[in-house]
Short mmCIF file of C-alpha atoms and ligand atoms in Angstrom, two decimals:
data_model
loop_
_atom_site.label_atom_id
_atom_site.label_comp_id
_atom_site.label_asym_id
_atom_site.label_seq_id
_atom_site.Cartn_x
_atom_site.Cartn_y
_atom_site.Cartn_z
CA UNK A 1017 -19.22 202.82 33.28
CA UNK A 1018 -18.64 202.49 37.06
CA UNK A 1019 -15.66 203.39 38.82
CA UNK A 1020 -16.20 200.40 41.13
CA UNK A 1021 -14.27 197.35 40.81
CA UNK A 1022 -12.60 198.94 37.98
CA UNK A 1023 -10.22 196.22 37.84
CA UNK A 1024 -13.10 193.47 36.85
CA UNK A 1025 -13.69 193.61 33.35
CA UNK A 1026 -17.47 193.94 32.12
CA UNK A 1027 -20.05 192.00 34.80
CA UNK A 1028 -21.53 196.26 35.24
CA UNK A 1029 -24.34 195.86 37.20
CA UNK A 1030 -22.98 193.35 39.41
CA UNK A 1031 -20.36 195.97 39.88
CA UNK A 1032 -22.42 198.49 41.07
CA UNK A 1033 -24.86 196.22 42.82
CA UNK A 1034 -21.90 194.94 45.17
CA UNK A 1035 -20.30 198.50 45.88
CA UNK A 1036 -23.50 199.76 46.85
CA UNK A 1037 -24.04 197.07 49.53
CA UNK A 1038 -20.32 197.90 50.69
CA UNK A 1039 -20.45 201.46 50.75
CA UNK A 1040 -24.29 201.09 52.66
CA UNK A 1041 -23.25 198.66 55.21
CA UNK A 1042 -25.85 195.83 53.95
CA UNK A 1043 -23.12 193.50 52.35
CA UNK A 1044 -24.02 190.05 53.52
CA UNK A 1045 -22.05 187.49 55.52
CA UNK A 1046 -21.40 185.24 52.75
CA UNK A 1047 -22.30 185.03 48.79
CA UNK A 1048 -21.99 182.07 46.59
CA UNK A 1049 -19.74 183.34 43.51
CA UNK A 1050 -20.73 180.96 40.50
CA UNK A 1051 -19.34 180.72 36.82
CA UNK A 1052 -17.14 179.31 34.04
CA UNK A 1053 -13.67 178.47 35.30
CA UNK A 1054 -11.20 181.63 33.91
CA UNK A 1055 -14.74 184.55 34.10
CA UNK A 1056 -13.09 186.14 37.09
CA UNK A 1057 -14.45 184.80 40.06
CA UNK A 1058 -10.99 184.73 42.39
CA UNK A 1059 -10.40 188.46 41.42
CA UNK A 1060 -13.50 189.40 42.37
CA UNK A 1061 -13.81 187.68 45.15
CA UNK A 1062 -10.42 189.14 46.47
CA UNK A 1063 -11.09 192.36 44.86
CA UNK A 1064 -14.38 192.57 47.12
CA UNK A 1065 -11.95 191.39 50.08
CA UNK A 1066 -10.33 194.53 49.28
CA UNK A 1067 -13.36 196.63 49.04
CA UNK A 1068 -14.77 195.63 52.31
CA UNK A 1069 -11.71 197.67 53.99
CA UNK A 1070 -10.60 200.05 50.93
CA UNK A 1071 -10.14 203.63 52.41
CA UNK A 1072 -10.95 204.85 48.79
CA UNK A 1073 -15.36 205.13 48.71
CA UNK A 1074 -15.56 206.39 45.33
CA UNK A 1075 -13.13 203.72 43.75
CA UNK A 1076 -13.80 200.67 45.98
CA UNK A 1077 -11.46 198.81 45.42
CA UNK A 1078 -8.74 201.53 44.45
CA UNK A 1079 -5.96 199.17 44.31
CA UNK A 1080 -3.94 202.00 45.88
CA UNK A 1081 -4.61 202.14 49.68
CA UNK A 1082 -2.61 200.34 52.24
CA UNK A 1083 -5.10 197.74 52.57
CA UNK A 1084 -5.55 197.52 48.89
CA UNK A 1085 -2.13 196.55 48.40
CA UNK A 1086 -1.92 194.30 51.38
CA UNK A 1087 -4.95 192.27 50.32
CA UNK A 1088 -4.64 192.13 46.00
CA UNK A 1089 -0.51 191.63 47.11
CA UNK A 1090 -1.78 188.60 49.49
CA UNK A 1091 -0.27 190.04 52.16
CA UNK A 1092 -2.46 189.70 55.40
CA UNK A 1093 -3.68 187.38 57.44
CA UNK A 1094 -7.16 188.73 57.21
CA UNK A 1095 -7.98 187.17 53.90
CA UNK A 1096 -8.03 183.07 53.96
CA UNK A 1097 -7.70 181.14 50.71
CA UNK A 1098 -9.06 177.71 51.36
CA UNK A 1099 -8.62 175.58 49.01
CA UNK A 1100 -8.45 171.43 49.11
CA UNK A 1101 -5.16 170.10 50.95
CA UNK A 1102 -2.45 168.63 48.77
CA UNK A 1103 -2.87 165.59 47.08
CA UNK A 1104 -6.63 165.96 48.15
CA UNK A 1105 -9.63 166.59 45.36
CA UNK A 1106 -11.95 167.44 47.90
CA UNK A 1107 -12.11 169.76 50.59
CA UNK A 1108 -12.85 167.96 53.79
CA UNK A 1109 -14.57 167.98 57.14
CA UNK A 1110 -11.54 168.94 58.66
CA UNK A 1111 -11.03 172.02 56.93
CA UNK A 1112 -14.40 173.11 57.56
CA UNK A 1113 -13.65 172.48 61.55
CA UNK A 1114 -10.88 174.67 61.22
CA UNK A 1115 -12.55 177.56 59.68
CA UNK A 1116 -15.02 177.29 62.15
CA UNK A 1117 -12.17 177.59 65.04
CA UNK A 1118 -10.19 180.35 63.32
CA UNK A 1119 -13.93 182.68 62.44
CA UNK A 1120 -13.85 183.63 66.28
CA UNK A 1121 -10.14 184.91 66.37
CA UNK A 1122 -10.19 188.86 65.24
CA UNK A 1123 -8.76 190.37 62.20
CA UNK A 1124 -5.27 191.82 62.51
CA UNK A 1125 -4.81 194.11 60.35
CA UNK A 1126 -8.07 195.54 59.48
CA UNK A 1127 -12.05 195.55 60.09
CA UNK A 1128 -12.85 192.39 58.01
CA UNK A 1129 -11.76 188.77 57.90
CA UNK A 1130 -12.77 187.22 55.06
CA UNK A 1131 -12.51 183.62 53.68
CA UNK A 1132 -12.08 182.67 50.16
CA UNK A 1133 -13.68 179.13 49.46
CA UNK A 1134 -12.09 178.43 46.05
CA UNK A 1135 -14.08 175.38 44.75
CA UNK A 1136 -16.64 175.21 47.44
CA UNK A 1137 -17.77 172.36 44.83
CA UNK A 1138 -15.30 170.58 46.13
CA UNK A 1139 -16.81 171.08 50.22
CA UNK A 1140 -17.67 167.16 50.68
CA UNK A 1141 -21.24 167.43 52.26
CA UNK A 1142 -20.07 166.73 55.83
CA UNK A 1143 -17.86 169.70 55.44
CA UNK A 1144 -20.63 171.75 54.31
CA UNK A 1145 -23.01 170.86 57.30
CA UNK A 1146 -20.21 171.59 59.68
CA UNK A 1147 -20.16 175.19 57.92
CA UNK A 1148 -24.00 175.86 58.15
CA UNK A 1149 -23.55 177.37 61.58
CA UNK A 1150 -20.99 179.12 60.48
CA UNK A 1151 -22.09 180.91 57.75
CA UNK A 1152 -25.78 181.39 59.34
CA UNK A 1153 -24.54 183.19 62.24
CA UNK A 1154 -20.77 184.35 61.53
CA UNK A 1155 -19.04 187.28 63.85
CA UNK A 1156 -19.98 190.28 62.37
CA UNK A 1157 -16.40 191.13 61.10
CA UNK A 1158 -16.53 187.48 58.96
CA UNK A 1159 -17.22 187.26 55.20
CA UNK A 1160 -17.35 184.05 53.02
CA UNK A 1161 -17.31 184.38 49.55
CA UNK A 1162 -17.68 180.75 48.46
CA UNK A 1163 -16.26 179.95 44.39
CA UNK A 1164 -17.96 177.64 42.42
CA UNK A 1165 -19.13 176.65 38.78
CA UNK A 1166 -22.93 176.53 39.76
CA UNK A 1167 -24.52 176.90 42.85
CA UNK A 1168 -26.77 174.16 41.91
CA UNK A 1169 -23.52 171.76 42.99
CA UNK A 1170 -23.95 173.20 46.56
CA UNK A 1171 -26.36 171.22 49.71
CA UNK A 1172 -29.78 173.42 49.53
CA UNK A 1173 -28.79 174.45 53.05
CA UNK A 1174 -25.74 176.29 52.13
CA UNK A 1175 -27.26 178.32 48.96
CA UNK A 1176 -30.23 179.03 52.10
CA UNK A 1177 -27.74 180.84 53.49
CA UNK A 1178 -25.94 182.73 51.10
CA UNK A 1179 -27.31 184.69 47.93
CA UNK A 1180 -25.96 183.62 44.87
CA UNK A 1181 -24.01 186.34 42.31
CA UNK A 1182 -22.91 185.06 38.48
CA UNK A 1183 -19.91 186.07 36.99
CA UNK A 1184 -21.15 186.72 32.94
CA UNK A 1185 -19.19 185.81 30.38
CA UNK A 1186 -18.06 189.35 28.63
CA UNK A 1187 -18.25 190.41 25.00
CA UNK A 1188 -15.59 190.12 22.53
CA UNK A 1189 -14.83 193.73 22.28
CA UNK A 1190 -13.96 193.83 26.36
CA UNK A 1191 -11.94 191.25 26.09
CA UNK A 1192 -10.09 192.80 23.46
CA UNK A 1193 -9.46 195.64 24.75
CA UNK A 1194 -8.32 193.98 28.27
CA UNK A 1195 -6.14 192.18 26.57
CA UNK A 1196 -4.26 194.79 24.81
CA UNK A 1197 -4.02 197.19 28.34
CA UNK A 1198 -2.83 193.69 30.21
CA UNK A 1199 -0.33 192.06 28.00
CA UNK A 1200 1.52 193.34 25.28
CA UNK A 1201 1.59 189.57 23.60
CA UNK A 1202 -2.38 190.83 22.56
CA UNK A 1203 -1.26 193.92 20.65
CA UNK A 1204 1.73 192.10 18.57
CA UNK A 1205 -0.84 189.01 18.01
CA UNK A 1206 -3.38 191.54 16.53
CA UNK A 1207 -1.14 193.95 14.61
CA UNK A 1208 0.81 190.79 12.74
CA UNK A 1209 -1.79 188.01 12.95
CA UNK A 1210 -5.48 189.94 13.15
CA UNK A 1211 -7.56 186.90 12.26
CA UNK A 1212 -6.04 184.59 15.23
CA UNK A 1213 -6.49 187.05 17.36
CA UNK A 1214 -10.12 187.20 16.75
CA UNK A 1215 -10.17 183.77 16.67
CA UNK A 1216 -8.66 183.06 20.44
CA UNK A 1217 -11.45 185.82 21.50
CA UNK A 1218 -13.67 183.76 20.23
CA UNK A 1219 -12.24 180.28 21.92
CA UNK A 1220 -11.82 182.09 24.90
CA UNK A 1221 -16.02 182.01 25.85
CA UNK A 1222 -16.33 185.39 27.41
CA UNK A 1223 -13.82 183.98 29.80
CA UNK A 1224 -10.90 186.51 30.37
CA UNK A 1225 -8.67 184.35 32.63
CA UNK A 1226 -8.93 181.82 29.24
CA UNK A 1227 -8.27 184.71 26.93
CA UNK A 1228 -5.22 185.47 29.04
CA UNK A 1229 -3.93 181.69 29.23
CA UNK A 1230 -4.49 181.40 25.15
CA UNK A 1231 -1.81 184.35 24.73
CA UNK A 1232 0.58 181.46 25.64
CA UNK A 1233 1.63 179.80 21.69
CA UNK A 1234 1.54 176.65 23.29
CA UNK A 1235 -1.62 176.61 25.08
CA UNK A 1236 -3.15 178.54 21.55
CA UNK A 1237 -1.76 175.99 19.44
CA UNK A 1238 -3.91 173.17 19.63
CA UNK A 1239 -7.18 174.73 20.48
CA UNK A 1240 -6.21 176.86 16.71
CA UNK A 1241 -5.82 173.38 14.88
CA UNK A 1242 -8.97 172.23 16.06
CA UNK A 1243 -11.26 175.23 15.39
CA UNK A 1244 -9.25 175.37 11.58
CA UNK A 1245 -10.50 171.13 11.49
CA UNK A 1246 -14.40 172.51 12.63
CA UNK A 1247 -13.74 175.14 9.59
CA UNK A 1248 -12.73 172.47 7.34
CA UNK A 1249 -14.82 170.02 7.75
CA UNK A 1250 -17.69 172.38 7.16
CA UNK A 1251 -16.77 173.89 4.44
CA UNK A 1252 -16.24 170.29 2.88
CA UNK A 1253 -20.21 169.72 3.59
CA UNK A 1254 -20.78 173.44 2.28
CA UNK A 1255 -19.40 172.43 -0.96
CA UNK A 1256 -21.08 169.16 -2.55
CA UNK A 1257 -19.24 169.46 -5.29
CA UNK A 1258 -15.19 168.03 -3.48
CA UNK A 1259 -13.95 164.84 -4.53
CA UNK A 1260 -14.28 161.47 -3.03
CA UNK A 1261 -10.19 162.31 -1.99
CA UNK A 1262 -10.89 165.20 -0.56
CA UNK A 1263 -13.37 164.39 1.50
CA UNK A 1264 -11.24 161.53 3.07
CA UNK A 1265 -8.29 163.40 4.20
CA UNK A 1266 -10.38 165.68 6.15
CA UNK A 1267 -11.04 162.38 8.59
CA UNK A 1268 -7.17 161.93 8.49
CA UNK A 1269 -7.09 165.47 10.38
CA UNK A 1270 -9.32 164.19 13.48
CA UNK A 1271 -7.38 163.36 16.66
CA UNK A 1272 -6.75 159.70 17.10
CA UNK A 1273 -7.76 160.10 20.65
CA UNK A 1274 -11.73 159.00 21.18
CA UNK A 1275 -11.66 162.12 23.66
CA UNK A 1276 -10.49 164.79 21.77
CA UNK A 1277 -12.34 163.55 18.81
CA UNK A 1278 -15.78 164.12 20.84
CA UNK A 1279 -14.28 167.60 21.61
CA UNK A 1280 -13.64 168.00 17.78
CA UNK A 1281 -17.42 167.34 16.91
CA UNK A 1282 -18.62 168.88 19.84
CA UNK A 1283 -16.82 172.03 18.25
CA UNK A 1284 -18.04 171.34 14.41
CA UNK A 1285 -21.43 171.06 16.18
CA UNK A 1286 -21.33 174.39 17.49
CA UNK A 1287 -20.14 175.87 14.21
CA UNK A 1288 -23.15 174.66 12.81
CA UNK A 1289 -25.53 175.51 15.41
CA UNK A 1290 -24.15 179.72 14.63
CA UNK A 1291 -25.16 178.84 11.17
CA UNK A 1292 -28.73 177.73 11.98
CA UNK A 1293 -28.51 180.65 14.38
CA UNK A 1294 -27.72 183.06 11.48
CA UNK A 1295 -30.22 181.33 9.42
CA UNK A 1296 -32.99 181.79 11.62
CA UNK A 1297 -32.58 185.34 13.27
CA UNK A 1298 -29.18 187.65 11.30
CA UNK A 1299 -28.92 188.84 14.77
CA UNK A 1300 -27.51 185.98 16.41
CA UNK A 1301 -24.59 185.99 18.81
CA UNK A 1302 -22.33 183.51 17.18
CA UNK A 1303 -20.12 181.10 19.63
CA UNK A 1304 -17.83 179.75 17.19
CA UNK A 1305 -17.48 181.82 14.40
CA UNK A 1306 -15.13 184.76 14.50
CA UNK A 1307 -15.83 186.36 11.24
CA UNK A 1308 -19.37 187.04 10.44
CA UNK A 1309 -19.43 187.71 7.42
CA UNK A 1310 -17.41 184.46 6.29
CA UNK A 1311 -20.39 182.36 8.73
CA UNK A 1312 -23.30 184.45 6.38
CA UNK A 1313 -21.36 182.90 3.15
CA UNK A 1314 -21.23 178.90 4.74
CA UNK A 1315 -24.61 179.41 5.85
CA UNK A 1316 -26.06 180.45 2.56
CA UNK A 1317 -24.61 177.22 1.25
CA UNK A 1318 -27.49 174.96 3.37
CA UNK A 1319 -30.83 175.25 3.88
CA UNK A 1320 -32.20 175.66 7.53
CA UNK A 1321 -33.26 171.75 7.29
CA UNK A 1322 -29.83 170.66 6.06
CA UNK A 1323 -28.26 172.49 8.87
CA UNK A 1324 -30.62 171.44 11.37
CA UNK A 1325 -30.17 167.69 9.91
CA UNK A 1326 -26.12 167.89 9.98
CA UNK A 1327 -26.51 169.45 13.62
CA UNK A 1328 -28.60 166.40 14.22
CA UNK A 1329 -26.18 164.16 12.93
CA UNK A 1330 -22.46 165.21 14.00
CA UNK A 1331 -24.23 165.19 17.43
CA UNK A 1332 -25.46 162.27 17.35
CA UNK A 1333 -21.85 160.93 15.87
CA UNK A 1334 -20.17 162.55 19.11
CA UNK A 1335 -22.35 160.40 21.36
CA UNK A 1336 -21.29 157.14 19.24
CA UNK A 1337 -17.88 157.55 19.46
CA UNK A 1338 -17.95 158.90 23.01
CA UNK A 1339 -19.52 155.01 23.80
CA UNK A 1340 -16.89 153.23 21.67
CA UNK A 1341 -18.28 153.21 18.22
CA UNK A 1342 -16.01 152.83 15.13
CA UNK A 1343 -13.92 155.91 14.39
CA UNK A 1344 -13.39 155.36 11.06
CA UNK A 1345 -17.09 154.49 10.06
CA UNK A 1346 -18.52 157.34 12.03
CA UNK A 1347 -16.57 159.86 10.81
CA UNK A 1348 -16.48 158.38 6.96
CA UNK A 1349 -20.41 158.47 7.36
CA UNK A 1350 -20.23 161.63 8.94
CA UNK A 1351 -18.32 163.69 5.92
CA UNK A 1352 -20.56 161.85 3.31
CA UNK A 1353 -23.69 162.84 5.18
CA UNK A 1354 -24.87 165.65 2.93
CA UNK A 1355 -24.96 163.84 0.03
CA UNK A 1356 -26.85 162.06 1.56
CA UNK A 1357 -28.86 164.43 2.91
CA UNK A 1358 -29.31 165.78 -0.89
CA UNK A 1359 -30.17 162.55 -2.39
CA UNK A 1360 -32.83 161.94 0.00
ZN1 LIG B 923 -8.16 200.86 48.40
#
């Protein structure tokens, strides 16, 4: 693996992509950084700050340098975070006039200046058309790297001007091991509890600024209860054979909150979609599951058109109760759906 950006985990060719346009001059004015919330995009957008003026070419950034340390310690005035004004949820107009007053000053302390548009979602359109200029035609020492889920949420006329790079969500195994060199909660989590620390892998999404948050107990806690419901409540359709009892205290473990109970089917749903997944190709890449081999046992309880069915149907259930639908009924009909499904 690359030496470059050694600090961003996985995301390789990306890697190598951006420290060749660094190290040959070519780097572009501005690029549109896009992905999930918590894959990385503020450190790499400052660790890129860093590399633009690194003294270090065969470990851009090296984290080590004078300007390195500056810049990653937010130390300079050279590198702009702009994000929306207190008490604001959007980034206004003028914000964007002020960037556009402050591009012409000089850098201070080194070669670049570079601004940091964290949620450049949140740019209302006015502020992005004041920008165009800008970012079209900035002084050749100005970079904007511009942070957003999708580009998609950006006017045409700003992703004209800027390329677009994705930050990818990164495997399991990465994440691990990231973990366990970052934070020594990771290595006491796997060595006494191995199978929630696979599972919060798995809830994290490829995502290691999520991975990092679900180290927290607290923040682990509830996202754990509801992936050990989604578990439950399919095993209780795997298994035709539990009581009438049974199958109505599983309902009593659903939130009582219409929002979260969405969330809790959403999840269920995605169980089940790894299990069609598995069914289909025993390659898949599973989402929810964090143990294979205990997904290849639920799955070998349906057949594909059960599963596909069930997906169908605790879907469909998440869309009723996210417009108001009876809790009670939904879910009631929901657990007793395979029977169903069987007597048909
Ligand atoms: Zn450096």
């Amino acid at each position: 693996m690359s030496e470059f950006f050694g600090n961003i985990a996985g995301n390789a060719t990306l890697r190598v992509r951006l420290a060749a346009e660094i190290k040959s001059g070519t780097f572009p004015h501005a690029y549109i950084i896009e992905g999930q919330e918590g894959s990385g995009r503020r450190t790499l957008a400052r660790s890129i700050a860093a590399a633009l003026s690194c003294s270090n070419p065969d470990r851009l950034p090296c984290g080590v340098c004078p300007a390195c340390r500056k810049i990653f310690g937010n130390k300079t005035p050279d590198v702009i975070s702009v994000i929306p004004e207190q008490g604001r949820s959007s980034i206004g107009v003028e914000v964007a006039r002020q960037i556009r007053r402050d591009v012409i000053v000089l850098p201070i302390d080194f070669a670049y200046k570079v601004y940091i548009i964290e949620e450049a979602d949140k740019m209302t359109p006015e502020a992005q058309n004041a920008l165009l200029l800008t970012l079209e035609e900035p002084p050749g020492f100005a970079v904007f790297l511009l942070i957003c889920r999708s580009a998609s949420d950006l006017l045409l006329t700003v992703r004209s001007r800027a390329p677009t790079v994705r930050t990818e969500p990164i495997a399991s195994e990465v994440i691990a091991d990231y973990l366990i060199s970052h934070d020594n909660r990771a290595a006491k989590l796997k060595a006494e509890y191995p199978g929630e620390f696979a599972e919060l892998i798995s809830a994290a999404g490829g995502c290691i600024g999520q991975a990092l948050s679900l180290l927290d107990p607290d923040k682990r806690r509830p996202i754990m209860e509801r992936r050990r419901l989604a578990r439950s409540f399919v095993g209780i359709l795997a298994a035709p054979d539990r009581s009438f009892a049974e199958r109505l205290d599983i309902i009593s473990m659903f939130s009582s909150r219409r929002e979260e109970i969405t969330e809790e089917l959403r999840l269920i749903a995605d169980a089940l979609r790894d299990l069609i997944l598995l069914k289909k190709t025993g390659q898949a890449q599973l989402v929810f599951w964090s143990d294979r081999a205990a997904a290849l046992e639920v799955a070998g309880r349906f057949s594909l058109e059960e599963l596909l069915l069930l997906f169908e149907q605790v879907d469909t259930a998440a869309g009723f109760i996210g417009r108001n639908a009876n809790i009670r009924l939904t879910l009631t009909n929901l657990v007793f759906a395979r029977t169903a499904v069987i007597r048909q």
